[in-house]
Coordinates of C-alpha atoms and ligand atoms in Angstrom, one line a residue:
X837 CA 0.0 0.0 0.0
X838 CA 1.0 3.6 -0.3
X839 CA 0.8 5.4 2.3
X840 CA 0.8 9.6 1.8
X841 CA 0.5 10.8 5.4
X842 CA 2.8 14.3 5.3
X843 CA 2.1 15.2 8.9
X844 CA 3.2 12.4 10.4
X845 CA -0.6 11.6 11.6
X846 CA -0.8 7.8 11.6
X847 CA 0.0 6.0 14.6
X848 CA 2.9 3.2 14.6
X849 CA 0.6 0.2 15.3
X850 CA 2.5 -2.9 14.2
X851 CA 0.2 -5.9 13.9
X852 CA -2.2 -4.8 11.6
X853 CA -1.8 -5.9 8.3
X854 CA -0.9 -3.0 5.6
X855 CA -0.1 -5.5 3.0
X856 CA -2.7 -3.9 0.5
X857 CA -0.3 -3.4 -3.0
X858 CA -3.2 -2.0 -4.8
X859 CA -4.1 0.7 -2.6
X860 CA -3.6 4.3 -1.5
X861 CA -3.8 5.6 1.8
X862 CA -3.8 9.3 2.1
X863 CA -4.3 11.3 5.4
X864 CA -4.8 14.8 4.6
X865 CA -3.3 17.5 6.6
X866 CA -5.9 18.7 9.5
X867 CA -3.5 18.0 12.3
X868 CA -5.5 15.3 14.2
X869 CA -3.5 12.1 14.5
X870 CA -6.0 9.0 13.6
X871 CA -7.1 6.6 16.6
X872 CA -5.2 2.8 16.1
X873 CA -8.9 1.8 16.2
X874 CA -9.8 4.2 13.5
X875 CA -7.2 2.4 11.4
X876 CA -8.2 -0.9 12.4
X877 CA -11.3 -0.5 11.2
X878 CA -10.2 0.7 8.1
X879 CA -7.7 -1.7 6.9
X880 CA -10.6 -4.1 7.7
X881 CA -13.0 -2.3 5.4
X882 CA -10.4 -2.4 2.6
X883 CA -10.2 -6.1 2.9
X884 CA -14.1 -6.5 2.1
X885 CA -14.4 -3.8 -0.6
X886 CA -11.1 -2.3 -2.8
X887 CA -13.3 1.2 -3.6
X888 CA -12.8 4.2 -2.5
X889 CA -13.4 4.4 1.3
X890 CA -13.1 7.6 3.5
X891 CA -12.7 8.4 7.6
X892 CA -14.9 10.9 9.0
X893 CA -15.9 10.3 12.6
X894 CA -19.1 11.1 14.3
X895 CA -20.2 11.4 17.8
X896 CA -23.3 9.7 18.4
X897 CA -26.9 11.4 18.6
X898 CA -25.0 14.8 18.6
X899 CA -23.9 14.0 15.2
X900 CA -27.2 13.9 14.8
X901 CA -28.6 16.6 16.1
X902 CA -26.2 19.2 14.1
X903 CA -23.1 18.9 15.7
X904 CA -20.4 20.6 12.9
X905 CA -19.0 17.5 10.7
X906 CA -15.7 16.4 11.1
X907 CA -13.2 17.1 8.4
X908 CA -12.6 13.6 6.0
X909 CA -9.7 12.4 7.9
X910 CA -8.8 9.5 5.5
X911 CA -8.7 8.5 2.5
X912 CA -7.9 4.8 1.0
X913 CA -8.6 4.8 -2.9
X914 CA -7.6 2.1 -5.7
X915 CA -3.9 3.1 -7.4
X916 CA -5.8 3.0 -10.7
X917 CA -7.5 6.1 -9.8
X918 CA -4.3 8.9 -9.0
X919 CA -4.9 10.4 -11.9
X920 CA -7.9 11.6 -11.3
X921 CA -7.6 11.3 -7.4
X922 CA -6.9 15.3 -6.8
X923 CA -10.6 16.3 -8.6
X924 CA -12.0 13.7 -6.6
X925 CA -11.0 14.2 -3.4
X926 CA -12.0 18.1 -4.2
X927 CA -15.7 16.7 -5.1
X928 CA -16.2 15.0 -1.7
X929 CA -14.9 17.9 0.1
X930 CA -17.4 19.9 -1.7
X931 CA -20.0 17.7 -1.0
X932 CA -18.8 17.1 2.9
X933 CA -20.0 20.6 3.1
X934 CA -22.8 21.1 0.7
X935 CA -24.5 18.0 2.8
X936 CA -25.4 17.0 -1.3
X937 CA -26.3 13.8 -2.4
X938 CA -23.0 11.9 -3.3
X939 CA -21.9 12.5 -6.9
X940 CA -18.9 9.5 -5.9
X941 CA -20.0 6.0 -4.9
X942 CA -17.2 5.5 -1.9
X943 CA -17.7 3.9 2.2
X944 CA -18.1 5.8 4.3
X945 CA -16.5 4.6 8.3
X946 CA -17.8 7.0 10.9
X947 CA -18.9 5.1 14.1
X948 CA -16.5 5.5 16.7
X949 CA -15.9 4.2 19.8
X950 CA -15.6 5.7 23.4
X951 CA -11.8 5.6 22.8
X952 CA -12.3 7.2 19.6
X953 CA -15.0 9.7 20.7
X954 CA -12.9 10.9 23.3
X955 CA -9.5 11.5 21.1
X956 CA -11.7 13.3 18.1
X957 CA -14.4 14.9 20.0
X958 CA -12.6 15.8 23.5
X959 CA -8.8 15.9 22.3
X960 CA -8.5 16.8 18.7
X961 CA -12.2 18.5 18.4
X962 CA -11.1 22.1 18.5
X963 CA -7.9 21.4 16.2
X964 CA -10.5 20.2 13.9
X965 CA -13.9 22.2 14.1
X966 CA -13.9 25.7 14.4
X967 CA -16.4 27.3 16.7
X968 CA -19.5 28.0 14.6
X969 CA -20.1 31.5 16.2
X970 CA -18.5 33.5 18.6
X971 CA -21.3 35.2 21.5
X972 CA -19.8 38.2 21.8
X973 CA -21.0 40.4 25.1
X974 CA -20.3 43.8 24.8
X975 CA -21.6 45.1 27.9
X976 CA -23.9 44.7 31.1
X977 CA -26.6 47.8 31.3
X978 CA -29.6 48.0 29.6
X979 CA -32.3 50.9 28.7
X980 CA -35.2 48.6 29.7
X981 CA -36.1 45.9 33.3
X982 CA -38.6 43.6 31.9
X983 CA -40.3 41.9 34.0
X984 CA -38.9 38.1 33.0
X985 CA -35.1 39.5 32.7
X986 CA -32.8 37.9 35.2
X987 CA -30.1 40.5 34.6
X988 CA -32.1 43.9 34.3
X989 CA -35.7 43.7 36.1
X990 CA -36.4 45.6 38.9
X991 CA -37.6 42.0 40.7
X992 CA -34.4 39.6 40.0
X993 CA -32.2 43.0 40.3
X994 CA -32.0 43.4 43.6
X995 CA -32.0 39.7 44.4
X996 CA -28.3 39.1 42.9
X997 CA -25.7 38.1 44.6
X998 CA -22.7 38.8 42.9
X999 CA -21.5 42.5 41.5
X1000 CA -21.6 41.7 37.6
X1001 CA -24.4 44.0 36.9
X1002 CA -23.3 46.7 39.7
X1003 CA -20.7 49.0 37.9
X1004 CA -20.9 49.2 34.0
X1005 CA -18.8 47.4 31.6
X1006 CA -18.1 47.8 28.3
X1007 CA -16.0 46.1 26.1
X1008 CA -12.8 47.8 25.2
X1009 CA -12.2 49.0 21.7
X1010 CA -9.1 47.2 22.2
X1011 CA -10.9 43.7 22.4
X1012 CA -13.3 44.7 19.9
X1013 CA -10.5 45.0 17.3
X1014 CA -9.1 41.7 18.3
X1015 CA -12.4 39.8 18.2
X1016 CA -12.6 41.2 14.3
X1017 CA -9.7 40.7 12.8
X1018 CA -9.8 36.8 14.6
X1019 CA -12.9 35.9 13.9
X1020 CA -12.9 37.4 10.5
X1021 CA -9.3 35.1 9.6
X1022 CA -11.4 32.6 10.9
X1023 CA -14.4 33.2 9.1
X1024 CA -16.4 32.5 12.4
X1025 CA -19.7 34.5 12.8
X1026 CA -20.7 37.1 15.7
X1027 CA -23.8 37.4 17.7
X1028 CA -24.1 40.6 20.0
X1029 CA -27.2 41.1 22.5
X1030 CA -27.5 38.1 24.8
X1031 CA -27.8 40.2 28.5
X1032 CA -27.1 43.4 27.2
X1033 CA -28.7 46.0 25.0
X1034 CA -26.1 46.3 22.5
X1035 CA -26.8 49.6 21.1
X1036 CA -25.8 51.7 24.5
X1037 CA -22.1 50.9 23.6
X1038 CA -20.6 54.1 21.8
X1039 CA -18.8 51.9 19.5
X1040 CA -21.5 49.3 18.7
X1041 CA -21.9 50.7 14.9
X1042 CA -17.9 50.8 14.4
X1043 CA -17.5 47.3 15.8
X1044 CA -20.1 45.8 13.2
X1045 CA -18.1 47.5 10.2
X1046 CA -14.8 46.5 11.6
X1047 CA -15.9 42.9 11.7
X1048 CA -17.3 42.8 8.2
X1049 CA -14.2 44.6 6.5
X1050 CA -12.0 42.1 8.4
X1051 CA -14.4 38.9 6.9
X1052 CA -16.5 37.8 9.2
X1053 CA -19.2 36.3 7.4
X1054 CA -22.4 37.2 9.5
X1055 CA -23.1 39.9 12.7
X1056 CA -26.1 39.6 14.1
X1057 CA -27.9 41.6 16.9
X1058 CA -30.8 41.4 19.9
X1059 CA -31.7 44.6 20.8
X1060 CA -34.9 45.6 22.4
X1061 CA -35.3 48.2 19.6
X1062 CA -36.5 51.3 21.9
X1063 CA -32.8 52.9 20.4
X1064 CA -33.1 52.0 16.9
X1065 CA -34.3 55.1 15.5
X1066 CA -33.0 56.5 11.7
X1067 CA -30.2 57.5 12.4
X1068 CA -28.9 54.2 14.2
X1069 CA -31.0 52.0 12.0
X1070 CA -28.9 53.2 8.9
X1071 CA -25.8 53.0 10.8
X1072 CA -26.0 49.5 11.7
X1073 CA -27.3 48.5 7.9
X1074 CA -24.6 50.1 6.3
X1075 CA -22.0 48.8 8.7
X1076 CA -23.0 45.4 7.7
X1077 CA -25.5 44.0 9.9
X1078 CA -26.7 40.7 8.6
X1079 CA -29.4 40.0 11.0
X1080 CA -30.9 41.4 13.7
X1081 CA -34.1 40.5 16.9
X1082 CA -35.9 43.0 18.0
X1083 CA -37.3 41.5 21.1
X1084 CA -41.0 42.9 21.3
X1085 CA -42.8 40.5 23.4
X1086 CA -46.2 42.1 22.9
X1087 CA -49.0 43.1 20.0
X1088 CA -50.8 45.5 22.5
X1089 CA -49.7 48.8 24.4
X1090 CA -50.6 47.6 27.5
X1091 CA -48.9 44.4 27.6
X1092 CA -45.7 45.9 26.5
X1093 CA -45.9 48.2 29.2
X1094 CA -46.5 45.6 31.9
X1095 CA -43.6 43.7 30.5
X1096 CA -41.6 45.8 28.9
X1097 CA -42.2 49.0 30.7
X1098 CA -41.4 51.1 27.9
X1099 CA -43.0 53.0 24.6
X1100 CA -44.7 50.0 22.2
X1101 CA -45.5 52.7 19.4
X1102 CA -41.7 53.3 19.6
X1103 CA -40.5 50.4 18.8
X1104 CA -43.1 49.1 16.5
X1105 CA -42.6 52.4 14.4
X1106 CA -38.9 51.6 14.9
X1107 CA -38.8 48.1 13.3
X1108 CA -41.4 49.4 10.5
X1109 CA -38.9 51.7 9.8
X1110 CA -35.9 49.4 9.5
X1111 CA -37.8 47.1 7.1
X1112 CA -38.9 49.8 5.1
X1113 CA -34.8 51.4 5.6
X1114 CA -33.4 47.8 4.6
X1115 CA -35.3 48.1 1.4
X1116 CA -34.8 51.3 0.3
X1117 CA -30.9 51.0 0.9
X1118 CA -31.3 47.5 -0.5
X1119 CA -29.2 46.2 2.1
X1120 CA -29.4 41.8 2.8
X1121 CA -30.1 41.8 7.1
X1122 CA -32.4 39.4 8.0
X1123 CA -34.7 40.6 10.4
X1124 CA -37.1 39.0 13.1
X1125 CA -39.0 39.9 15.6
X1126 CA -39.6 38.0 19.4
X1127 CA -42.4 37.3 21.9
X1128 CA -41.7 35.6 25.1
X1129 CA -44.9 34.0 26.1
X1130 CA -45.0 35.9 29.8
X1131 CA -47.3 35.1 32.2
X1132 CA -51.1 36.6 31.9
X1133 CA -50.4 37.3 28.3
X1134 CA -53.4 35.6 26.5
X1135 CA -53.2 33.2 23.3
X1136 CA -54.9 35.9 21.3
X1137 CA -52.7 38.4 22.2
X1138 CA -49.9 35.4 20.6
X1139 CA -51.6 34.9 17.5
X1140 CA -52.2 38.7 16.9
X1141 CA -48.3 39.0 17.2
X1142 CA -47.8 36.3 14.8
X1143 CA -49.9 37.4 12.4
X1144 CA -49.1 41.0 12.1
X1145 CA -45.6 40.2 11.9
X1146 CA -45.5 37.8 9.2
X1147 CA -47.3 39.6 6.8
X1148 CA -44.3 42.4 7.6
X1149 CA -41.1 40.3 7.6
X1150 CA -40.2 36.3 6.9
X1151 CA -39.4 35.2 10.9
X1152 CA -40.5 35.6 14.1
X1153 CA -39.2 33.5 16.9
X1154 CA -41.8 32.8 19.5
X1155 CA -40.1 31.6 23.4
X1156 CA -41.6 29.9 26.3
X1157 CA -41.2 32.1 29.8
X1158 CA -37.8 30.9 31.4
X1159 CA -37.7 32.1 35.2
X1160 CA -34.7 32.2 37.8
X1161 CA -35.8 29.4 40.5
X1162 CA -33.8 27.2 42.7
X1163 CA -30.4 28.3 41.7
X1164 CA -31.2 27.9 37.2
X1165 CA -33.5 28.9 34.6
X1166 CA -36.3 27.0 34.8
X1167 CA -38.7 27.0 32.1
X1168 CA -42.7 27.7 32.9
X1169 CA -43.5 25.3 30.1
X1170 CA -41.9 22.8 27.2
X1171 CA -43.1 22.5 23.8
X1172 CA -44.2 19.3 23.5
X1173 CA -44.9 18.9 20.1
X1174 CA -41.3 17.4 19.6
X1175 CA -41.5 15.0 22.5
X1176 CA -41.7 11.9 20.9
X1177 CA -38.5 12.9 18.8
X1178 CA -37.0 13.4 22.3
X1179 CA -37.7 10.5 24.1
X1180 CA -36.2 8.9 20.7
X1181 CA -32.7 10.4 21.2
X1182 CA -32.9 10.5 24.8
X1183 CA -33.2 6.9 24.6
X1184 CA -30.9 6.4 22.1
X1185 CA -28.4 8.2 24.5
X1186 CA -28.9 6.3 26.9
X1187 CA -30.0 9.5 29.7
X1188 CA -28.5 12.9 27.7
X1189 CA -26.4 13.4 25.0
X1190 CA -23.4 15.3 25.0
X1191 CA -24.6 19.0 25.1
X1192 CA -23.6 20.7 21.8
X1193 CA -23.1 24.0 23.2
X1194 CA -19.1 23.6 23.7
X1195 CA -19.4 22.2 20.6
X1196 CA -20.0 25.7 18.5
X1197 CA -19.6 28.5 20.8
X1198 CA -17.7 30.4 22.6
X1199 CA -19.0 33.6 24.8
X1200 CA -16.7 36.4 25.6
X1201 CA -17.8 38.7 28.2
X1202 CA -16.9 42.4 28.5
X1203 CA -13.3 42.0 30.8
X1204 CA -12.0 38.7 28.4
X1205 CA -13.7 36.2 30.4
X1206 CA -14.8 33.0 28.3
X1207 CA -18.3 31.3 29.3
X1208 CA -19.6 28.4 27.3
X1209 CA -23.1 28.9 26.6
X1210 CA -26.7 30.9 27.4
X1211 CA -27.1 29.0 30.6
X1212 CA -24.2 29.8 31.9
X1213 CA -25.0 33.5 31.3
X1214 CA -27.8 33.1 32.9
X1215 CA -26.2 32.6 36.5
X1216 CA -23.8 36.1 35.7
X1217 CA -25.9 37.7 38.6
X1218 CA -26.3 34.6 40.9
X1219 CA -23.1 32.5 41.1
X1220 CA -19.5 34.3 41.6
X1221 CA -17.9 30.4 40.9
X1222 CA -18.8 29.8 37.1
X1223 CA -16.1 28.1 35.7
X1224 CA -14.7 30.6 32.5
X1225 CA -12.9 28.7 30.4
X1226 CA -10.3 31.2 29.5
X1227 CA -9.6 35.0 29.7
X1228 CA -9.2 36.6 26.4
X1229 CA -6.9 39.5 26.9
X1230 CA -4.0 36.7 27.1
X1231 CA -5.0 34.1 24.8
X1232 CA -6.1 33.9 21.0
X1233 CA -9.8 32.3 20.6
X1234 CA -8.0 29.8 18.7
X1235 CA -5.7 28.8 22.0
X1236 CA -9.2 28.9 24.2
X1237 CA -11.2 27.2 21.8
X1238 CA -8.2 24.2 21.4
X1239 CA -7.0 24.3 24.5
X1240 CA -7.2 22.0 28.1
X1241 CA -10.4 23.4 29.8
X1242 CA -12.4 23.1 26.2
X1243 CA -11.5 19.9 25.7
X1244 CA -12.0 18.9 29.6
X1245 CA -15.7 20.4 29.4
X1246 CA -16.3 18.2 25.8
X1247 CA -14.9 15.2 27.9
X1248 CA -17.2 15.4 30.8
X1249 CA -20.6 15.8 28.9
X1250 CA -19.4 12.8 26.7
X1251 CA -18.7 10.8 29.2
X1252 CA -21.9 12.4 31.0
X1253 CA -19.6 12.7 34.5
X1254 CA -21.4 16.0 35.2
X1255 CA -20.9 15.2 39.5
X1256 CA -18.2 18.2 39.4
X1257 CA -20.5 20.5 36.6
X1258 CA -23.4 21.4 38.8
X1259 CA -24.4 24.0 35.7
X1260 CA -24.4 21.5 33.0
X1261 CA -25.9 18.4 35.9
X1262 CA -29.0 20.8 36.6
X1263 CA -29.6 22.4 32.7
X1264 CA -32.3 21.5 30.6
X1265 CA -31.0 23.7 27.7
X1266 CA -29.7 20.6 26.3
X1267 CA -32.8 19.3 25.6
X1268 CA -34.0 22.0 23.4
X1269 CA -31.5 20.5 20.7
X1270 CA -33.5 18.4 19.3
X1271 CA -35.5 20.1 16.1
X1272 CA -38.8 19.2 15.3
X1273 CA -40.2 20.7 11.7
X1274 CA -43.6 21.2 10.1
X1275 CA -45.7 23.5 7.9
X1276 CA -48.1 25.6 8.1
X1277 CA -49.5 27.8 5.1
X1278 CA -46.4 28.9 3.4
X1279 CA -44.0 28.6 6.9
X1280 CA -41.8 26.0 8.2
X1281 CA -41.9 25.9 11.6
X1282 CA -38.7 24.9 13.8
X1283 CA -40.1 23.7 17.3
X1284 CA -38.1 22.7 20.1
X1285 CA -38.5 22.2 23.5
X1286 CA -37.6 26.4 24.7
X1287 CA -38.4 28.1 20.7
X1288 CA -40.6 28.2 18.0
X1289 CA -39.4 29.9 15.1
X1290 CA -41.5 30.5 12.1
X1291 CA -39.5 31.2 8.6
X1292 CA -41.7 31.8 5.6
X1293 CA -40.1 28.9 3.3
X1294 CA -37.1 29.5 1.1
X1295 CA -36.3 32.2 2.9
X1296 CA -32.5 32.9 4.6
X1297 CA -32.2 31.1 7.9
X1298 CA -30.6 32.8 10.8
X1299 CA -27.7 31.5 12.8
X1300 CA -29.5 31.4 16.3
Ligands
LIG889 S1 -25.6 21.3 29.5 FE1 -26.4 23.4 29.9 S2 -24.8 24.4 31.1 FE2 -23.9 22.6 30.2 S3 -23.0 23.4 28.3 FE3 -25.0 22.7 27.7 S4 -26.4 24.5 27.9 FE4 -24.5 24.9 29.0

């Protein structure tokens, strides 16, 4: 056999029999060193079938349920084909991404072991994979204390026990800068807006059109919208917003009061006149609106939401009310249109798969800290202890992303020893990972166990 391995990425395992004249084995260059049991398996595929046959592991039920695909990480292909090998090898990598159907007949090895599992997804994974968006928090005030916010209401305020939200923070135009030009090498997507309102930081507008000129392929915003007035709105389209949610909550005055506390003819007339702005400048931002269905909010009120935003813009993205009890968010009510697809993978996972969320983002909060996901946000006012993962004014995202307390964190939930990981032991988020599709009229509506998010079909799909 021929073996083209220019990194040095096969292991020396000696009793396996390479004696395979008519072959090529070819291990491309991703810097992840294959498992022995990885090429076990595949010198025993080769023996039943001399086609082409290629390496990409998964991780079960995750792999499933969207977790990023692993780069091919090997290749074994008949001699007879080299000279065409280069264009082929280019076709499957096009079609690795493109999720196609295949346009080469080949096998395909991607179960893995625990042994496995642990060296690709917990060792290797962020050598591999690159995050698929950075959460980028720019911030920790906000204009507005609605009632169901456990950073900003005037309830859960006063109830926290740790000084995140006392003095104001703002990201530094230092960091800003460094998160652009990384994540636009990269290519890795930004979301701004998670606990903050992102427009209240001076350099919000600046930030966006840094990140685009440097190539970062989407920025997307929350805002609560009661800023985004003309002169903002065109600011942030012309920087090179590609989405944005205004969080509305509300199709009546008074509700939005009660909740929101704030001017609803504001920010309706505010979104109206970003649509209206994004069409005239003829600028591509995908825009959707929210509702969080908040307690003593009626049904009606639901549908009249629904239905006067979709005849204005393609999404809207409806949320069951999440509260802070017993120490985590704890969600009022679950969808449960998707609970038979649940029970499936839960089943199939034996308890709870590993969660994805180390698995595509990292969060960066205004002093360099790195958090992990939403839920973990969620405890910024509650729990002085959470576990950050890395502090970004010494490291690259690339180092945090790669390095030890990543890969530890991708370990534990795939080995599901959570004993030491209270946050991840007492989350549900996990759960709402699990997709459940259907139609209605001409929408596709994406249901999970927290979301439902209606998308008029073939139109542009957000990356939240
Ligand atoms: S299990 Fe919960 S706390 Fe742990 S990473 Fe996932 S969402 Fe975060």
């Amino acid at each position: 056999m021929i073996i083209k391995d220019p990194q040095r990425l096969l292991p020396n395992i000696k009793n396996c029999d390479w004696e395979i004249p008519e072959m090529i084995l070819e291990i491309p260059t991703h810097n992840v060193p294959l498992h022995p049991k990885s090429i076990e398996k595949l010198l025993r595929t080769v023996k039943m079938t001399k086609k082409i046959i290629a390496f990409q592991p998964i991780l079960p039920v995750a792999s499933e349920l969207g977790l990023p695909s692993y780069p091919i990480l090997a290749y074994l292909y008949p001699q007879e084909l080299s000279h065409i090998w280069e264009h082929l090898r280019q076709t499957f990598v096009i079609q690795n991404q493109e999720k196609g159907f295949p346009k080469i007949s080949y096998t395909l090895v991607s179960q893995t072991d625990i042994d496995e599992q642990l060296h690709y997804f917990a060792n290797y994974y962020g050598v591999a994979v690159k995050p698929s968006y950075v959460r980028v928090i720019v911030g920790n005030t906000c204009n507005l204390k609605c009632v169901m916010c456990p950073y900003h209401s005037a309830e859960l305020k006063p109830t926290h026990s740790t000084d995140f939200f006392k003095a104001k923070k703002a990201m530094s135009w230092e960091m800003m800068q460094k998160l652009a030009k990384e994540c636009g090498e990269a290519k890795i997507s930004i979301l701004i807006g998670s606990i903050e309102e992102p427009i209240l930081h001076p350099q919000l507008v600046e930030f966006i059109q840094l990140c685009r000129q440097q190539g970062v392929p989407r920025v997307h915003i929350t805002t609560n919208g009661q800023l985004l007035d003309q002169t903002c709105s065109q600011a942030l389209l012309e920087a090179g917003l590609t989405s944005i949610d205004i969080s509305i909550d509300a199709a009546t005055s008074d509700t939005y009061r009660k909740v929101r506390g704030a001017d609803f003819n504001r920010v309706i007339s505010n979104v109206l006149n970003f649509i209206n702005l994004q069409e005239q400048l003829n600028i591509d931002c995908e825009i959707r609106t929210s509702f969080v269905r908040n307690k003593d909010v009626t049904i009606e009120e639901e549908q009249q939401f629904r239905e006067y935003w979709l005849s204005k813009i393609n999404s809207i993205f409806i949320l069951n009310l999440a509260e802070y009890k017993e120490n985590n968010m704890r969600l009022e009510t679950m969808n449960q249109t998707g609970n038979i697809t649940l029970q499936y993978y839960r089943q199939k996972a034996g308890g709870r798969w590993p969660c994805l969320f180390p698995f595509t983002e990292i969060t960066v909060l205004p002093d360099g800290k790195i958090y992990y996901c939403i839920e973990t946000l969620f405890r910024l006012g509650f729990e002085n202890n959470i576990e950050n993962l890395g502090n970004y004014n010494e490291q690259t995202l690339e180092s945090i992303w790669c390095g030890d307390l990543f890969n530890k964190l991708r370990q534990d939930l795939i080995l599901n020893q959570l004993e030491n990981r209270h946050i991840c032991k007492n989350c549900d988020t996990w759960m709402s990972q699990v997709i459940t599709t259907s139609t209605a009229q001409e929408y596709a509506i994406f249901t999970t166990t927290i979301t439902e998010i209606y998308r008029k079909i073939n139109s542009k799909k957000l990356d939240e």
